[in-house]
Amino acid sequence: MASDSIHEVPFETDVKDDTVPEIQEVDQEDREVADPGLKRSLKSRHMQMLAIGGVIGPGYFVGIGSGFTNGGPAGLLLGFGIVGILLWVVMQSLGEMAAFLAVSGSFTNYTSRFLDPALGFSLGWNYDFLWFGILAAEYNNLGLVTWECWLLVKPSSFLTATKLIFIFAFFVCSILITSGAIGNQGKVGFKYYNDPGAFADGVTGVFKVFVFAALQYSGTEMIGLTAGESANPARDVPKAVRFVFWRVLVVFLGGIFFLSLCVPWNDPGLLSGTSKTARSPFVISFVNAGLPRGGDAVNAIIIVTILSALNGALYVSSRCVSALAHEQKAPKFLGHINKRGVPTYALVFCNLFGFISLLNLSSSAGHVYSWLVNITGVATFITWGGICWAHIRFRKAMALQGLSLDELPFKAAFYPYGAYIGLFGNLFFIFFQGWTAFLSPFSVEDFFMNYIMIPVFAIMYLAYKLWNKTKWVDLSSADLVTGRREIDPEMRLRDMKKQSIGKRIATVITG
C-alpha cells in the first residue's frame, strides 16, 4: 500500500487550479496496464539496493579481466567512465518519467505512449533478448543447470549486500597489498601503470571496452521497471536514481582502479586461465601477493554473485515480458499474475532461455552462444537511446497539454542537454562501437557480432508497424494519466524545508 503522503490520482476531479491539470477518466483496460496485479510492496531500501548492486554479477568479478587485456587500466577506466556518464543521463531521463508515471513495463510503455507502439514493441523485445542472453550466461557460469538450481533462485537483498561488502573489503585489501602491509610482493604502488603501461591497445582497446561496459551497467534501468511495484515511487525512484552516481563512481570505477594497482593487464593468468574463475583479476591479485586463501574467498563470492545476477535477470525479464503481454505485444498468457503478485508464466518462459547455456556442450554451438553474450551490449545502447528519446517526447507532451513542471516529483538534471546527449551518445555507440571489425583484415564475424541487433530491431519494428498499422503518437493527446500517483504538496514542502544546503549541493551533483 502507498504511504499516507501518496495518493492515487482520482479519475474525476473538480480541481481547476493552474498547477494541477484536469484528470481524464481512465478505462479499466488502461488501469490494468498501469497495475496488472503486481504488488506495490517494494520499499525504498529495496530499490536502492537494486540501483547500486542488484545486477553486479560474475562479469564484474571475472569478465572484467578481458577488459584489462583489451584496454589496459587507463583504457578500462576511460571506457567505463564515458559509458558511466551516458548511463547517468539515461537514468535522469528514466527517473523523471518513472517517478511521475509508475507503470509496469516502464520505458517500453513510455515508448509506446510518446513515440510509436511499434517502437514500444521492438524496444521491449530487444530488452528481453538482452536479458535472455544474460540469463543463459549466468546459468552457464554457475555450471549447475538443474531443476533444483532453477527453483532455488528468488529475489534476495542479502545476496546484493554480500557482494557490496566484499567489494569494499577488497578495496581495503588492495591498499594493504600495494603498500606492502600484507603479502610478499613488497610495495607495489603504481608501477603497473609504467610497466606494462596504462593502455593495452590505444584507441582500439578503449573502443573494445565500450560494449563490455554497457553490458556491465545494463540492468540499472530496472529501477524504472520496479516503479510500478514501489509503495511510493515519487519518493523511492529519485532516491534510487541518485544511487546510480555512486554505483558508477565507487563500485565500478573504484573497483577498476584498485584492481589496476594489484594486477598488470598482461598478467598470464588473465590471458590463459584454465577456468573462468581462474581468470578473475580479483583472484589473481591475491594469488600474486602470496595470499591464496583470499583467492578462495573470491571464488566463493563469484558463486554468490551468479545467484544474485540470476535473481535480477529473472526479475527484470519476467516483468518486461508480462508488461508486453498486458500491452498485447506478447502472448496473452504471459501476462498472468498469481495471487502473490508474481508473473508466473512469464517467469517460467524467461527461465527456459537458461537452456541456451547447454549449447556449450558442443564447440560449434558454444561459438554461437558467445555471439549471444557479446551482442547484449549493443542491445543495451538501443534500450538507453529509446529511454532518452521517450523522455524528450514526454516533456513535449507535458508542454502541449499545459502541465507544469512543478507536477514532477523528480526533474532530470541538465534537461534538455542531458536527454539529447543520451540519445545521440547511444546512437553513436550503436553504429560506431564495432568499427574495429573494419580494420585490416576485415572480419565478417566481428561485423555481424557487433551489428546484428540493428537489423533485428528494425525488422521487429517494421513488422509490427505494418501488421498493426500503427501511427506516431499525437503528443497533444498522449496519455499522461495512467500510472500517475501525485505527491501531497504539503509533503513536498516539508521535504524541501528539511534539506540542508549541503544536501542540496549533493542533490545537484548526483541528480
Short mmCIF file of C-alpha atoms in Angstrom, two decimals:
data_model
loop_
_atom_site.label_atom_id
_atom_site.label_comp_id
_atom_site.label_asym_id
_atom_site.label_seq_id
_atom_site.Cartn_x
_atom_site.Cartn_y
_atom_site.Cartn_z
CA MET A 1 0.00 0.00 0.00
CA ALA A 2 1.14 3.53 -0.66
CA SER A 3 2.09 5.69 2.28
CA ASP A 4 -0.26 8.32 3.66
CA SER A 5 1.62 11.04 1.86
CA ILE A 6 0.94 9.49 -1.53
CA HIS A 7 -2.48 9.20 -3.05
CA GLU A 8 -3.79 7.80 -6.28
CA VAL A 9 -4.83 10.41 -8.82
CA PRO A 10 -8.64 10.43 -8.92
CA PHE A 11 -10.24 9.58 -12.21
CA GLU A 12 -12.55 12.58 -11.93
CA THR A 13 -11.74 15.87 -10.24
CA ASP A 14 -13.27 19.30 -9.87
CA VAL A 15 -9.91 20.94 -9.25
CA LYS A 16 -9.31 23.76 -11.73
CA ASP A 17 -6.07 25.06 -10.28
CA ASP A 18 -3.46 26.10 -12.83
CA THR A 19 -0.86 23.83 -11.25
CA VAL A 20 -2.98 20.68 -11.25
CA PRO A 21 -4.28 19.64 -14.67
CA GLU A 22 -7.72 18.21 -15.12
CA ILE A 23 -7.52 14.42 -14.99
CA GLN A 24 -9.44 12.46 -17.59
CA GLU A 25 -11.25 9.26 -16.72
CA VAL A 26 -9.17 6.14 -17.35
CA ASP A 27 -10.91 2.97 -18.51
CA GLN A 28 -10.39 -0.47 -16.97
CA GLU A 29 -8.01 -1.62 -19.71
CA ASP A 30 -5.67 1.30 -19.02
CA ARG A 31 -5.80 0.57 -15.29
CA GLU A 32 -4.70 -2.98 -15.95
CA VAL A 33 -1.74 -1.76 -17.98
CA ALA A 34 -0.70 0.59 -15.19
CA ASP A 35 -1.10 -2.01 -12.45
CA PRO A 36 -1.64 -5.54 -13.84
CA GLY A 37 -1.84 -7.16 -10.41
CA LEU A 38 1.79 -6.73 -9.33
CA LYS A 39 2.14 -5.98 -5.65
CA ARG A 40 3.22 -2.49 -4.61
CA SER A 41 5.43 -3.80 -1.84
CA LEU A 42 8.95 -2.66 -2.79
CA LYS A 43 10.45 -0.43 -0.13
CA SER A 44 12.89 2.40 -0.66
CA ARG A 45 15.81 0.27 0.58
CA HIS A 46 14.94 -2.48 -1.93
CA MET A 47 15.11 -0.08 -4.86
CA GLN A 48 18.33 1.49 -3.61
CA MET A 49 19.96 -1.93 -3.31
CA LEU A 50 18.83 -2.75 -6.85
CA ALA A 51 20.27 0.54 -8.07
CA ILE A 52 23.71 0.15 -6.54
CA GLY A 53 24.36 -3.57 -6.76
CA GLY A 54 21.37 -5.62 -7.87
CA VAL A 55 22.88 -6.86 -11.13
CA ILE A 56 26.59 -6.93 -10.27
CA GLY A 57 27.38 -10.41 -11.49
CA PRO A 58 30.35 -12.56 -12.42
CA GLY A 59 31.09 -10.19 -15.30
CA TYR A 60 32.32 -7.74 -12.68
CA PHE A 61 34.49 -10.27 -10.87
CA VAL A 62 35.56 -12.42 -13.82
CA GLY A 63 34.78 -10.78 -17.17
CA ILE A 64 36.49 -7.56 -16.22
CA GLY A 65 39.76 -9.44 -16.77
CA SER A 66 39.15 -9.44 -20.53
CA GLY A 67 38.57 -5.70 -20.29
CA PHE A 68 42.02 -5.33 -18.74
CA THR A 69 43.69 -7.26 -21.55
CA ASN A 70 41.83 -5.23 -24.22
CA GLY A 71 42.13 -1.73 -22.85
CA GLY A 72 44.64 -1.74 -20.02
CA PRO A 73 43.86 0.00 -16.71
CA ALA A 74 43.58 3.52 -18.14
CA GLY A 75 41.61 2.30 -21.16
CA LEU A 76 39.22 0.42 -18.88
CA LEU A 77 38.74 3.43 -16.62
CA LEU A 78 38.18 5.69 -19.63
CA GLY A 79 35.70 3.31 -21.27
CA PHE A 80 33.72 2.73 -18.09
CA GLY A 81 33.84 6.43 -17.26
CA ILE A 82 32.42 7.52 -20.62
CA VAL A 83 29.68 4.88 -20.63
CA GLY A 84 29.02 5.68 -16.95
CA ILE A 85 28.29 9.32 -17.86
CA LEU A 86 25.95 8.07 -20.56
CA LEU A 87 24.21 5.82 -18.03
CA TRP A 88 23.82 8.74 -15.61
CA VAL A 89 22.00 10.95 -18.13
CA VAL A 90 19.84 7.99 -19.21
CA MET A 91 18.80 7.34 -15.61
CA GLN A 92 17.98 11.01 -15.14
CA SER A 93 15.53 10.72 -18.04
CA LEU A 94 14.08 7.43 -16.84
CA GLY A 95 13.83 8.61 -13.24
CA GLU A 96 11.79 11.66 -14.19
CA MET A 97 9.25 9.61 -16.11
CA ALA A 98 9.10 6.68 -13.66
CA ALA A 99 8.55 8.90 -10.63
CA PHE A 100 5.65 10.62 -12.43
CA LEU A 101 4.15 7.63 -14.26
CA ALA A 102 4.77 4.45 -12.26
CA VAL A 103 3.65 1.70 -14.63
CA SER A 104 4.53 -1.89 -15.29
CA GLY A 105 6.90 -2.09 -18.23
CA SER A 106 8.26 1.40 -17.64
CA PHE A 107 10.29 2.57 -20.64
CA THR A 108 8.70 0.13 -23.10
CA ASN A 109 5.36 1.60 -22.05
CA TYR A 110 6.66 5.17 -22.37
CA THR A 111 7.99 4.45 -25.85
CA SER A 112 4.55 3.26 -26.92
CA ARG A 113 2.86 6.27 -25.30
CA PHE A 114 5.07 9.05 -26.60
CA LEU A 115 6.66 7.66 -29.78
CA ASP A 116 5.04 4.74 -31.57
CA PRO A 117 3.51 1.47 -30.28
CA ALA A 118 5.68 -0.34 -32.84
CA LEU A 119 8.79 1.13 -31.21
CA GLY A 120 7.48 0.05 -27.82
CA PHE A 121 7.13 -3.49 -29.18
CA SER A 122 10.62 -3.64 -30.71
CA LEU A 123 12.29 -1.94 -27.74
CA GLY A 124 10.55 -4.28 -25.31
CA TRP A 125 11.62 -7.45 -27.10
CA ASN A 126 15.10 -6.02 -27.70
CA TYR A 127 15.38 -5.59 -23.95
CA ASP A 128 14.12 -9.10 -23.33
CA PHE A 129 16.68 -10.54 -25.77
CA LEU A 130 19.33 -8.75 -23.76
CA TRP A 131 18.23 -10.47 -20.57
CA PHE A 132 17.75 -13.85 -22.21
CA GLY A 133 21.42 -13.72 -23.15
CA ILE A 134 22.42 -12.68 -19.63
CA LEU A 135 20.31 -15.48 -18.12
CA ALA A 136 21.99 -18.07 -20.29
CA ALA A 137 25.41 -16.64 -19.44
CA GLU A 138 24.80 -16.78 -15.71
CA TYR A 139 23.44 -20.33 -15.77
CA ASN A 140 26.45 -21.34 -17.80
CA ASN A 141 28.77 -19.70 -15.29
CA LEU A 142 27.06 -21.48 -12.45
CA GLY A 143 27.57 -24.79 -14.23
CA LEU A 144 24.62 -26.33 -12.41
CA VAL A 145 21.75 -26.19 -14.86
CA THR A 146 19.43 -28.45 -12.86
CA TRP A 147 15.85 -28.02 -11.80
CA GLU A 148 16.94 -27.75 -8.16
CA CYS A 149 19.14 -24.82 -9.05
CA TRP A 150 16.49 -23.12 -11.16
CA LEU A 151 13.86 -23.35 -8.45
CA LEU A 152 16.29 -22.04 -5.85
CA VAL A 153 16.56 -18.59 -7.37
CA LYS A 154 14.37 -15.93 -5.81
CA PRO A 155 14.87 -12.23 -5.01
CA SER A 156 17.18 -11.63 -2.05
CA SER A 157 18.71 -8.37 -0.93
CA PHE A 158 21.08 -10.44 1.24
CA LEU A 159 23.00 -11.52 -1.87
CA THR A 160 23.38 -7.93 -3.01
CA ALA A 161 24.62 -6.85 0.41
CA THR A 162 27.15 -9.70 0.40
CA LYS A 163 28.58 -8.54 -2.92
CA LEU A 164 28.91 -4.94 -1.79
CA ILE A 165 30.57 -5.92 1.48
CA PHE A 166 33.13 -7.98 -0.41
CA ILE A 167 33.84 -5.17 -2.90
CA PHE A 168 34.57 -2.70 -0.13
CA ALA A 169 36.63 -5.31 1.71
CA PHE A 170 38.69 -5.76 -1.46
CA PHE A 171 39.34 -2.02 -1.61
CA VAL A 172 40.93 -2.27 1.83
CA CYS A 173 42.91 -5.39 0.90
CA SER A 174 44.14 -3.70 -2.27
CA ILE A 175 45.53 -0.77 -0.29
CA LEU A 176 47.25 -3.19 2.10
CA ILE A 177 48.70 -5.27 -0.76
CA THR A 178 50.05 -2.33 -2.77
CA SER A 179 51.53 -0.70 0.32
CA GLY A 180 53.29 -3.92 1.27
CA ALA A 181 51.41 -4.26 4.57
CA ILE A 182 50.26 -7.78 3.63
CA GLY A 183 51.51 -10.35 1.14
CA ASN A 184 55.05 -10.98 -0.09
CA GLN A 185 55.30 -8.54 -3.02
CA GLY A 186 56.51 -5.55 -1.04
CA LYS A 187 55.44 -2.06 -2.07
CA VAL A 188 53.73 -2.08 -5.48
CA GLY A 189 52.25 1.40 -5.76
CA PHE A 190 51.53 2.47 -9.36
CA LYS A 191 54.29 0.50 -11.03
CA TYR A 192 51.89 -1.36 -13.35
CA TYR A 193 50.90 1.96 -14.94
CA ASN A 194 54.52 2.24 -16.10
CA ASP A 195 55.21 -1.41 -16.85
CA PRO A 196 53.44 -2.80 -18.86
CA GLY A 197 51.70 0.58 -19.26
CA ALA A 198 48.38 2.35 -18.82
CA PHE A 199 46.89 1.37 -22.22
CA ALA A 200 46.92 -2.08 -23.82
CA ASP A 201 45.93 -1.16 -27.38
CA GLY A 202 45.39 2.59 -27.58
CA VAL A 203 42.10 3.87 -29.02
CA THR A 204 41.21 0.45 -30.43
CA GLY A 205 41.43 -1.07 -26.96
CA VAL A 206 39.21 1.64 -25.48
CA PHE A 207 36.52 1.04 -28.11
CA LYS A 208 36.58 -2.67 -27.31
CA VAL A 209 35.73 -1.74 -23.73
CA PHE A 210 32.58 0.28 -24.55
CA VAL A 211 30.23 -2.63 -25.30
CA PHE A 212 31.61 -4.58 -22.35
CA ALA A 213 30.98 -1.57 -20.08
CA ALA A 214 27.41 -1.23 -21.38
CA LEU A 215 26.78 -4.89 -20.60
CA GLN A 216 28.11 -4.48 -17.06
CA TYR A 217 25.98 -1.39 -16.48
CA SER A 218 22.88 -2.97 -18.02
CA GLY A 219 20.18 -3.70 -15.50
CA THR A 220 20.46 -0.32 -13.80
CA GLU A 221 17.37 0.68 -15.77
CA MET A 222 15.42 -1.94 -13.77
CA ILE A 223 14.70 0.96 -11.39
CA GLY A 224 12.11 2.12 -13.91
CA LEU A 225 10.62 -1.36 -14.23
CA THR A 226 10.23 -1.64 -10.45
CA ALA A 227 8.49 1.73 -10.12
CA GLY A 228 5.10 0.09 -10.72
CA GLU A 229 5.73 -2.18 -7.71
CA SER A 230 7.00 0.58 -5.45
CA ALA A 231 4.89 1.62 -2.49
CA ASN A 232 5.92 5.23 -3.05
CA PRO A 233 7.53 5.79 -6.50
CA ALA A 234 7.55 9.58 -6.23
CA ARG A 235 9.89 9.27 -3.25
CA ASP A 236 11.72 6.00 -3.92
CA VAL A 237 12.58 6.35 -7.62
CA PRO A 238 14.53 9.62 -7.19
CA LYS A 239 16.48 8.12 -4.28
CA ALA A 240 17.35 5.05 -6.34
CA VAL A 241 18.39 7.18 -9.33
CA ARG A 242 20.78 9.18 -7.15
CA PHE A 243 22.45 5.95 -6.06
CA VAL A 244 23.40 5.31 -9.70
CA PHE A 245 26.05 8.03 -9.43
CA TRP A 246 27.73 6.19 -6.58
CA ARG A 247 27.38 2.85 -8.32
CA VAL A 248 29.35 4.16 -11.30
CA LEU A 249 31.91 6.10 -9.27
CA VAL A 250 32.57 3.76 -6.36
CA VAL A 251 31.62 0.22 -7.39
CA PHE A 252 32.88 0.25 -10.99
CA LEU A 253 35.49 2.99 -11.33
CA GLY A 254 36.69 2.36 -7.79
CA GLY A 255 36.89 -1.38 -8.37
CA ILE A 256 38.82 -0.95 -11.63
CA PHE A 257 41.23 1.49 -10.02
CA PHE A 258 42.10 -0.76 -7.09
CA LEU A 259 42.40 -3.80 -9.35
CA SER A 260 44.79 -1.92 -11.62
CA LEU A 261 47.11 -1.40 -8.66
CA CYS A 262 47.33 -5.14 -7.99
CA VAL A 263 47.24 -6.78 -11.45
CA PRO A 264 49.09 -5.85 -14.70
CA TRP A 265 47.00 -6.05 -17.86
CA ASN A 266 49.42 -8.58 -19.38
CA ASP A 267 49.34 -10.97 -16.44
CA PRO A 268 49.49 -14.58 -17.78
CA GLY A 269 46.57 -15.55 -15.54
CA LEU A 270 44.29 -13.11 -17.35
CA LEU A 271 45.31 -14.42 -20.75
CA SER A 272 45.41 -18.16 -20.21
CA GLY A 273 43.43 -19.16 -17.18
CA THR A 274 42.35 -22.79 -17.04
CA SER A 275 38.86 -21.94 -15.80
CA LYS A 276 36.58 -18.95 -15.74
CA THR A 277 37.22 -18.27 -12.07
CA ALA A 278 40.98 -18.59 -12.63
CA ARG A 279 40.85 -15.61 -14.98
CA SER A 280 39.30 -13.37 -12.33
CA PRO A 281 41.67 -10.45 -11.67
CA PHE A 282 40.37 -10.44 -8.09
CA VAL A 283 41.68 -13.99 -7.63
CA ILE A 284 44.96 -13.14 -9.35
CA SER A 285 45.56 -10.12 -7.12
CA PHE A 286 45.52 -12.34 -4.03
CA VAL A 287 47.47 -15.20 -5.60
CA ASN A 288 50.23 -12.88 -6.85
CA ALA A 289 50.53 -11.42 -3.36
CA GLY A 290 51.01 -14.90 -1.89
CA LEU A 291 47.54 -14.95 -0.31
CA PRO A 292 45.80 -17.98 -1.89
CA ARG A 293 43.11 -18.06 0.79
CA GLY A 294 41.94 -14.68 -0.46
CA GLY A 295 41.59 -16.19 -3.93
CA ASP A 296 39.46 -19.00 -2.48
CA ALA A 297 37.20 -16.40 -0.87
CA VAL A 298 36.79 -14.68 -4.25
CA ASN A 299 35.75 -17.94 -5.89
CA ALA A 300 33.06 -18.36 -3.23
CA ILE A 301 31.85 -14.80 -3.80
CA ILE A 302 31.65 -15.46 -7.53
CA ILE A 303 29.05 -18.17 -6.88
CA VAL A 304 27.08 -15.72 -4.75
CA THR A 305 27.21 -13.08 -7.50
CA ILE A 306 25.92 -15.58 -10.06
CA LEU A 307 22.90 -16.34 -7.89
CA SER A 308 22.30 -12.65 -7.31
CA ALA A 309 22.65 -11.85 -11.01
CA LEU A 310 20.16 -14.63 -11.79
CA ASN A 311 17.73 -13.07 -9.32
CA GLY A 312 17.99 -9.71 -11.05
CA ALA A 313 17.81 -11.15 -14.56
CA LEU A 314 14.74 -13.26 -13.82
CA TYR A 315 13.03 -10.38 -12.06
CA VAL A 316 13.60 -7.86 -14.84
CA SER A 317 12.95 -10.14 -17.83
CA SER A 318 9.74 -11.61 -16.39
CA ARG A 319 8.33 -8.17 -15.55
CA CYS A 320 9.15 -6.88 -19.01
CA VAL A 321 7.55 -9.88 -20.75
CA SER A 322 4.47 -9.61 -18.52
CA ALA A 323 4.12 -5.90 -19.32
CA LEU A 324 4.39 -6.60 -23.06
CA ALA A 325 1.62 -9.19 -22.72
CA HIS A 326 -0.66 -6.67 -21.00
CA GLU A 327 0.00 -4.26 -23.85
CA GLN A 328 -0.89 -7.02 -26.34
CA LYS A 329 2.68 -7.14 -27.63
CA ALA A 330 3.26 -10.70 -26.39
CA PRO A 331 1.04 -13.80 -25.99
CA LYS A 332 -1.74 -13.06 -23.51
CA PHE A 333 -1.00 -15.98 -21.17
CA LEU A 334 2.42 -14.47 -20.35
CA GLY A 335 0.65 -11.62 -18.59
CA HIS A 336 -0.85 -13.89 -15.91
CA ILE A 337 -0.19 -12.67 -12.35
CA ASN A 338 -0.80 -15.04 -9.43
CA LYS A 339 -2.31 -14.11 -6.07
CA ARG A 340 1.13 -13.31 -4.69
CA GLY A 341 1.72 -10.72 -7.39
CA VAL A 342 4.23 -12.84 -9.34
CA PRO A 343 4.09 -13.13 -13.18
CA THR A 344 4.43 -16.92 -13.02
CA TYR A 345 4.12 -17.84 -16.70
CA ALA A 346 6.46 -15.04 -17.77
CA LEU A 347 8.95 -16.20 -15.12
CA VAL A 348 8.90 -19.77 -16.44
CA PHE A 349 9.12 -18.55 -20.05
CA CYS A 350 12.20 -16.42 -19.33
CA ASN A 351 13.80 -19.17 -17.28
CA LEU A 352 13.61 -21.55 -20.23
CA PHE A 353 16.20 -19.44 -22.01
CA GLY A 354 18.70 -20.71 -19.47
CA PHE A 355 18.77 -23.88 -21.56
CA ILE A 356 20.76 -21.91 -24.14
CA SER A 357 23.70 -22.44 -21.82
CA LEU A 358 23.57 -26.14 -22.77
CA LEU A 359 24.86 -25.11 -26.20
CA ASN A 360 28.31 -25.03 -24.65
CA LEU A 361 28.23 -28.85 -24.67
CA SER A 362 29.36 -28.64 -28.31
CA SER A 363 32.14 -26.40 -29.53
CA SER A 364 30.28 -25.07 -32.58
CA ALA A 365 27.14 -24.28 -30.62
CA GLY A 366 29.26 -22.73 -27.91
CA HIS A 367 30.60 -20.36 -30.55
CA VAL A 368 27.03 -19.26 -31.32
CA TYR A 369 26.42 -18.87 -27.59
CA SER A 370 29.41 -16.50 -27.37
CA TRP A 371 27.74 -14.36 -30.02
CA LEU A 372 24.59 -14.19 -27.92
CA VAL A 373 26.53 -12.91 -24.94
CA ASN A 374 28.55 -10.32 -26.93
CA ILE A 375 25.61 -8.66 -28.69
CA THR A 376 23.82 -7.81 -25.43
CA GLY A 377 25.98 -4.70 -25.09
CA VAL A 378 24.58 -3.27 -28.34
CA ALA A 379 21.05 -4.13 -27.18
CA THR A 380 21.78 -2.05 -24.07
CA PHE A 381 22.70 1.02 -26.13
CA ILE A 382 19.47 0.61 -28.14
CA THR A 383 17.44 0.47 -24.93
CA TRP A 384 19.13 3.51 -23.43
CA GLY A 385 18.66 5.53 -26.61
CA GLY A 386 14.95 4.68 -26.59
CA ILE A 387 14.62 5.89 -22.99
CA CYS A 388 16.13 9.30 -23.77
CA TRP A 389 14.01 9.70 -26.91
CA ALA A 390 10.85 8.89 -24.97
CA HIS A 391 11.85 11.45 -22.33
CA ILE A 392 12.22 14.23 -24.91
CA ARG A 393 8.78 13.43 -26.28
CA PHE A 394 7.36 13.18 -22.73
CA ARG A 395 8.46 16.74 -21.95
CA LYS A 396 6.95 17.97 -25.21
CA ALA A 397 3.66 16.25 -24.37
CA MET A 398 3.61 17.98 -20.99
CA ALA A 399 4.15 21.37 -22.64
CA LEU A 400 1.45 20.79 -25.25
CA GLN A 401 -1.07 19.68 -22.62
CA GLY A 402 -0.30 22.58 -20.28
CA LEU A 403 1.16 20.59 -17.39
CA SER A 404 3.54 22.48 -15.13
CA LEU A 405 6.99 21.05 -14.41
CA ASP A 406 6.15 21.57 -10.74
CA GLU A 407 3.97 18.48 -11.07
CA LEU A 408 7.09 16.33 -11.49
CA PRO A 409 8.27 14.60 -8.30
CA PHE A 410 11.78 14.45 -9.81
CA LYS A 411 13.29 16.64 -12.53
CA ALA A 412 16.09 15.35 -14.73
CA ALA A 413 19.29 17.33 -14.29
CA PHE A 414 20.53 19.39 -17.25
CA TYR A 415 17.42 18.89 -19.37
CA PRO A 416 17.24 19.13 -22.37
CA TYR A 417 21.02 18.78 -22.85
CA GLY A 418 21.30 15.58 -20.83
CA ALA A 419 18.50 13.85 -22.73
CA TYR A 420 19.96 14.79 -26.12
CA ILE A 421 23.44 13.72 -25.03
CA GLY A 422 21.92 10.38 -24.01
CA LEU A 423 20.06 9.99 -27.30
CA PHE A 424 22.90 10.88 -29.67
CA GLY A 425 25.58 9.30 -27.47
CA ASN A 426 23.81 5.95 -27.62
CA LEU A 427 23.22 6.29 -31.35
CA PHE A 428 26.96 6.89 -31.78
CA PHE A 429 27.84 3.72 -29.90
CA ILE A 430 25.18 1.66 -31.69
CA PHE A 431 26.72 2.44 -35.07
CA PHE A 432 30.40 3.02 -34.29
CA GLN A 433 31.34 0.77 -31.36
CA GLY A 434 32.11 -2.04 -33.84
CA TRP A 435 34.40 -0.06 -36.13
CA THR A 436 37.31 -2.31 -35.15
CA ALA A 437 35.71 -5.01 -37.34
CA PHE A 438 36.71 -2.90 -40.38
CA LEU A 439 40.39 -2.93 -39.50
CA SER A 440 42.64 -4.86 -41.86
CA PRO A 441 41.94 -7.68 -42.33
CA PHE A 442 38.17 -7.12 -42.34
CA SER A 443 36.39 -9.54 -40.00
CA VAL A 444 32.96 -10.66 -41.24
CA GLU A 445 32.31 -12.46 -37.98
CA ASP A 446 33.11 -9.42 -35.84
CA PHE A 447 30.99 -7.24 -38.11
CA PHE A 448 27.87 -9.34 -37.63
CA MET A 449 28.57 -9.82 -33.95
CA ASN A 450 28.64 -6.05 -33.44
CA TYR A 451 25.78 -5.07 -35.72
CA ILE A 452 23.28 -7.95 -35.86
CA MET A 453 20.95 -6.32 -33.32
CA ILE A 454 20.38 -3.30 -35.59
CA PRO A 455 18.57 -5.22 -38.37
CA VAL A 456 16.81 -7.41 -35.78
CA PHE A 457 15.43 -4.29 -34.09
CA ALA A 458 14.44 -2.75 -37.43
CA ILE A 459 12.67 -5.92 -38.60
CA MET A 460 10.66 -6.16 -35.36
CA TYR A 461 9.66 -2.51 -35.67
CA LEU A 462 8.62 -2.67 -39.33
CA ALA A 463 6.79 -5.99 -38.96
CA TYR A 464 4.71 -4.76 -36.02
CA LYS A 465 4.04 -1.40 -37.66
CA LEU A 466 2.90 -2.88 -40.97
CA TRP A 467 0.80 -5.61 -39.33
CA ASN A 468 -0.94 -3.28 -36.86
CA LYS A 469 -0.79 -0.10 -38.98
CA THR A 470 0.43 1.96 -36.02
CA LYS A 471 0.98 5.71 -36.20
CA TRP A 472 3.23 8.12 -34.37
CA VAL A 473 1.62 9.39 -31.20
CA ASP A 474 -0.02 12.82 -31.23
CA LEU A 475 1.63 14.41 -28.20
CA SER A 476 -1.25 16.81 -27.63
CA SER A 477 -3.38 13.83 -26.63
CA ALA A 478 -0.69 11.45 -25.32
CA ASP A 479 -1.58 9.61 -22.11
CA LEU A 480 -0.14 11.48 -19.13
CA VAL A 481 -2.57 9.96 -16.65
CA THR A 482 -2.25 6.18 -16.46
CA GLY A 483 0.04 5.18 -13.61
CA ARG A 484 0.26 8.64 -12.12
CA ARG A 485 0.48 8.94 -8.35
CA GLU A 486 0.73 12.53 -7.21
CA ILE A 487 2.73 13.87 -4.27
CA ASP A 488 0.93 15.61 -1.45
CA PRO A 489 2.06 19.28 -1.79
CA GLU A 490 2.46 19.54 1.99
CA MET A 491 4.87 16.60 1.99
CA ARG A 492 6.89 18.19 -0.81
CA LEU A 493 7.13 21.44 1.18
CA ARG A 494 8.21 19.60 4.34
CA ASP A 495 10.95 17.74 2.44
CA MET A 496 12.27 20.95 0.90
CA LYS A 497 12.47 22.65 4.31
CA LYS A 498 14.39 19.71 5.75
CA GLN A 499 17.07 19.86 3.09
CA SER A 500 20.30 21.45 4.28
CA ILE A 501 22.48 23.47 1.93
CA GLY A 502 24.99 20.64 1.76
CA LYS A 503 22.29 18.14 0.84
CA ARG A 504 21.02 20.44 -1.92
CA ILE A 505 24.53 20.65 -3.38
CA ALA A 506 24.86 16.86 -3.25
CA THR A 507 21.47 16.51 -4.94
CA VAL A 508 22.61 18.74 -7.81
CA ILE A 509 25.80 16.70 -8.27
CA THR A 510 24.08 13.31 -8.20
CA GLY A 511 20.89 14.35 -9.95
#
